[in-house]
Amino acid sequence: MTAASTLALRRESLRDALPSCVDLLRLRRASEIEAGHIEDYVALDWLEWYAGGLRLTVVGQNIHRQMTHGHLTMAPRLSAR
């Protein structure tokens, strides 16, 4: 496995885990986010440290929106007959 494919798999894993991470942030339970994820999310610019806490960046908000609402826009359109 190449470094690029390993990185792509890690990014996909983080993307899949983002909705549960956002839920934990909303519940103020960031300490329960899986070990290593916070640093990776910050490196990807999906999370940032702000006033001693974590919050989603604009990039993180967009990724989260794609994960939670993307299935609505990706659904096949039915043609009117």
Short mmCIF file of N, CA and C in Angstrom, two decimals:
data_model
loop_
_atom_site.label_atom_id
_atom_site.label_comp_id
_atom_site.label_asym_id
_atom_site.label_seq_id
_atom_site.Cartn_x
_atom_site.Cartn_y
_atom_site.Cartn_z
N MET A 1 0.86 -1.17 0.00
CA MET A 1 0.00 0.00 0.00
C MET A 1 0.90 1.23 0.00
N THR A 2 0.59 2.20 -0.85
CA THR A 2 1.41 3.40 -0.94
C THR A 2 1.01 4.41 0.13
N ALA A 3 1.86 5.38 0.33
CA ALA A 3 1.57 6.43 1.32
C ALA A 3 0.32 7.21 0.92
N ALA A 4 0.16 7.44 -0.38
CA ALA A 4 -1.01 8.18 -0.86
C ALA A 4 -2.30 7.41 -0.60
N SER A 5 -2.28 6.10 -0.81
CA SER A 5 -3.50 5.32 -0.57
C SER A 5 -3.78 5.21 0.92
N THR A 6 -2.74 5.14 1.74
CA THR A 6 -2.92 5.12 3.19
C THR A 6 -3.54 6.43 3.66
N LEU A 7 -3.04 7.55 3.13
CA LEU A 7 -3.58 8.85 3.47
C LEU A 7 -5.03 8.98 3.04
N ALA A 8 -5.35 8.49 1.85
CA ALA A 8 -6.73 8.54 1.35
C ALA A 8 -7.66 7.72 2.24
N LEU A 9 -7.21 6.55 2.67
CA LEU A 9 -8.02 5.73 3.57
C LEU A 9 -8.23 6.41 4.91
N ARG A 10 -7.18 7.03 5.44
CA ARG A 10 -7.30 7.74 6.72
C ARG A 10 -8.27 8.90 6.60
N ARG A 11 -8.18 9.66 5.51
CA ARG A 11 -9.08 10.79 5.31
C ARG A 11 -10.53 10.31 5.22
N GLU A 12 -10.75 9.21 4.52
CA GLU A 12 -12.10 8.65 4.40
C GLU A 12 -12.62 8.18 5.75
N SER A 13 -11.76 7.58 6.55
CA SER A 13 -12.13 7.16 7.90
C SER A 13 -12.52 8.36 8.76
N LEU A 14 -11.74 9.42 8.67
CA LEU A 14 -12.05 10.64 9.43
C LEU A 14 -13.35 11.26 8.95
N ARG A 15 -13.57 11.24 7.66
CA ARG A 15 -14.81 11.79 7.08
C ARG A 15 -16.02 11.01 7.60
N ASP A 16 -15.91 9.69 7.65
CA ASP A 16 -17.00 8.87 8.14
C ASP A 16 -17.28 9.11 9.63
N ALA A 17 -16.24 9.43 10.38
CA ALA A 17 -16.38 9.64 11.83
C ALA A 17 -16.79 11.07 12.18
N LEU A 18 -16.76 11.98 11.22
CA LEU A 18 -17.03 13.39 11.52
C LEU A 18 -18.41 13.65 12.12
N PRO A 19 -19.49 13.05 11.62
CA PRO A 19 -20.79 13.33 12.24
C PRO A 19 -20.84 12.98 13.74
N SER A 20 -20.24 11.87 14.14
CA SER A 20 -20.24 11.54 15.57
C SER A 20 -19.34 12.49 16.34
N CYS A 21 -18.27 12.96 15.72
CA CYS A 21 -17.39 13.96 16.35
C CYS A 21 -18.16 15.26 16.58
N VAL A 22 -18.93 15.69 15.60
CA VAL A 22 -19.72 16.91 15.73
C VAL A 22 -20.75 16.75 16.85
N ASP A 23 -21.37 15.59 16.93
CA ASP A 23 -22.32 15.34 18.02
C ASP A 23 -21.65 15.46 19.38
N LEU A 24 -20.46 14.90 19.51
CA LEU A 24 -19.72 14.99 20.78
C LEU A 24 -19.36 16.43 21.09
N LEU A 25 -18.99 17.21 20.08
CA LEU A 25 -18.68 18.62 20.32
C LEU A 25 -19.92 19.37 20.80
N ARG A 26 -21.07 19.08 20.21
CA ARG A 26 -22.31 19.75 20.62
C ARG A 26 -22.68 19.41 22.06
N LEU A 27 -22.35 18.20 22.46
CA LEU A 27 -22.63 17.76 23.83
C LEU A 27 -21.53 18.16 24.81
N ARG A 28 -20.52 18.88 24.31
CA ARG A 28 -19.37 19.30 25.12
C ARG A 28 -18.64 18.10 25.71
N ARG A 29 -18.43 17.09 24.86
CA ARG A 29 -17.75 15.86 25.28
C ARG A 29 -16.59 15.55 24.35
N ALA A 30 -15.81 16.58 24.04
CA ALA A 30 -14.69 16.43 23.11
C ALA A 30 -13.67 15.40 23.61
N SER A 31 -13.62 15.19 24.91
CA SER A 31 -12.67 14.21 25.44
C SER A 31 -12.99 12.79 24.99
N GLU A 32 -14.20 12.57 24.46
CA GLU A 32 -14.60 11.25 24.01
C GLU A 32 -14.34 11.02 22.51
N ILE A 33 -13.81 12.04 21.84
CA ILE A 33 -13.45 11.86 20.43
C ILE A 33 -12.27 10.90 20.38
N GLU A 34 -12.31 9.98 19.43
CA GLU A 34 -11.29 8.93 19.33
C GLU A 34 -9.87 9.51 19.33
N ALA A 35 -9.00 8.83 20.04
CA ALA A 35 -7.61 9.27 20.16
C ALA A 35 -6.98 9.45 18.79
N GLY A 36 -6.29 10.55 18.59
CA GLY A 36 -5.63 10.83 17.32
C GLY A 36 -6.48 11.57 16.31
N HIS A 37 -7.79 11.52 16.47
CA HIS A 37 -8.66 12.18 15.49
C HIS A 37 -8.56 13.70 15.59
N ILE A 38 -8.50 14.24 16.80
CA ILE A 38 -8.48 15.69 16.94
C ILE A 38 -7.31 16.29 16.19
N GLU A 39 -6.12 15.73 16.39
CA GLU A 39 -4.94 16.26 15.71
C GLU A 39 -5.09 16.16 14.19
N ASP A 40 -5.66 15.06 13.72
CA ASP A 40 -5.86 14.90 12.28
C ASP A 40 -6.89 15.87 11.74
N TYR A 41 -7.98 16.07 12.48
CA TYR A 41 -9.00 17.03 12.05
C TYR A 41 -8.43 18.45 12.00
N VAL A 42 -7.61 18.80 12.98
CA VAL A 42 -6.98 20.12 12.99
C VAL A 42 -6.02 20.24 11.80
N ALA A 43 -5.24 19.20 11.53
CA ALA A 43 -4.30 19.21 10.40
C ALA A 43 -5.04 19.35 9.06
N LEU A 44 -6.23 18.76 8.97
CA LEU A 44 -7.02 18.85 7.74
C LEU A 44 -7.81 20.16 7.66
N ASP A 45 -7.76 20.97 8.72
CA ASP A 45 -8.50 22.23 8.82
C ASP A 45 -10.01 21.98 8.89
N TRP A 46 -10.40 20.87 9.51
CA TRP A 46 -11.82 20.59 9.73
C TRP A 46 -12.24 21.04 11.12
N LEU A 47 -11.30 21.07 12.06
CA LEU A 47 -11.52 21.58 13.42
C LEU A 47 -10.44 22.60 13.73
N GLU A 48 -10.75 23.50 14.66
CA GLU A 48 -9.75 24.45 15.13
C GLU A 48 -9.93 24.68 16.61
N TRP A 49 -8.83 25.04 17.24
CA TRP A 49 -8.88 25.42 18.65
C TRP A 49 -9.30 26.87 18.70
N TYR A 50 -10.28 27.17 19.57
CA TYR A 50 -10.78 28.54 19.69
C TYR A 50 -11.18 28.76 21.14
N ALA A 51 -10.55 29.73 21.77
CA ALA A 51 -10.86 30.10 23.15
C ALA A 51 -10.82 28.89 24.09
N GLY A 52 -9.84 28.03 23.89
CA GLY A 52 -9.67 26.88 24.77
C GLY A 52 -10.56 25.69 24.45
N GLY A 53 -11.32 25.78 23.37
CA GLY A 53 -12.19 24.67 22.98
C GLY A 53 -12.04 24.38 21.50
N LEU A 54 -12.70 23.35 21.08
CA LEU A 54 -12.68 22.96 19.67
C LEU A 54 -13.96 23.40 18.98
N ARG A 55 -13.83 23.78 17.72
CA ARG A 55 -15.02 24.07 16.92
C ARG A 55 -14.74 23.71 15.48
N LEU A 56 -15.81 23.50 14.74
CA LEU A 56 -15.70 23.21 13.31
C LEU A 56 -15.25 24.45 12.56
N THR A 57 -14.38 24.25 11.59
CA THR A 57 -14.04 25.34 10.68
C THR A 57 -15.09 25.38 9.57
N VAL A 58 -14.98 26.34 8.69
CA VAL A 58 -15.88 26.40 7.54
C VAL A 58 -15.72 25.13 6.70
N VAL A 59 -14.48 24.69 6.53
CA VAL A 59 -14.23 23.46 5.78
C VAL A 59 -14.91 22.28 6.48
N GLY A 60 -14.75 22.19 7.79
CA GLY A 60 -15.39 21.12 8.57
C GLY A 60 -16.90 21.16 8.46
N GLN A 61 -17.46 22.36 8.49
CA GLN A 61 -18.92 22.51 8.35
C GLN A 61 -19.38 22.00 6.99
N ASN A 62 -18.62 22.33 5.95
CA ASN A 62 -18.98 21.86 4.61
C ASN A 62 -18.89 20.35 4.48
N ILE A 63 -17.83 19.77 5.02
CA ILE A 63 -17.67 18.31 4.98
C ILE A 63 -18.81 17.66 5.76
N HIS A 64 -19.11 18.20 6.93
CA HIS A 64 -20.21 17.65 7.75
C HIS A 64 -21.54 17.75 7.01
N ARG A 65 -21.77 18.88 6.38
CA ARG A 65 -23.02 19.06 5.62
C ARG A 65 -23.11 18.03 4.49
N GLN A 66 -22.00 17.78 3.81
CA GLN A 66 -21.98 16.77 2.75
C GLN A 66 -22.29 15.39 3.31
N MET A 67 -21.75 15.09 4.49
CA MET A 67 -21.95 13.77 5.10
C MET A 67 -23.38 13.57 5.57
N THR A 68 -23.98 14.62 6.10
CA THR A 68 -25.31 14.46 6.69
C THR A 68 -26.45 14.80 5.74
N HIS A 69 -26.19 15.66 4.77
CA HIS A 69 -27.26 16.06 3.85
C HIS A 69 -26.96 15.70 2.41
N GLY A 70 -25.79 15.19 2.15
CA GLY A 70 -25.38 14.88 0.78
C GLY A 70 -26.25 13.85 0.11
N HIS A 71 -26.79 12.92 0.91
CA HIS A 71 -27.63 11.88 0.31
C HIS A 71 -28.88 12.46 -0.30
N LEU A 72 -29.32 13.65 0.15
CA LEU A 72 -30.51 14.27 -0.42
C LEU A 72 -30.23 14.83 -1.80
N THR A 73 -29.03 15.41 -1.97
CA THR A 73 -28.72 16.02 -3.26
C THR A 73 -28.19 15.00 -4.26
N MET A 74 -27.74 13.86 -3.77
CA MET A 74 -27.18 12.85 -4.66
C MET A 74 -28.23 11.82 -5.11
N ALA A 75 -29.43 11.92 -4.60
CA ALA A 75 -30.48 10.98 -4.98
C ALA A 75 -30.83 11.18 -6.45
N PRO A 76 -31.08 10.10 -7.16
CA PRO A 76 -31.44 10.24 -8.58
C PRO A 76 -32.74 11.00 -8.74
N ARG A 77 -32.77 11.83 -9.72
CA ARG A 77 -33.98 12.60 -9.98
C ARG A 77 -34.93 11.79 -10.84
N LEU A 78 -36.19 11.89 -10.49
CA LEU A 78 -37.21 11.20 -11.27
C LEU A 78 -37.69 12.15 -12.37
N SER A 79 -37.76 11.66 -13.55
CA SER A 79 -38.22 12.51 -14.65
C SER A 79 -39.73 12.51 -14.68
N ALA A 80 -40.27 13.69 -14.97
CA ALA A 80 -41.73 13.81 -15.08
C ALA A 80 -42.16 13.28 -16.44
N ARG A 81 -43.18 12.47 -16.44
CA ARG A 81 -43.66 11.91 -17.71
C ARG A 81 -45.05 12.38 -17.99
#
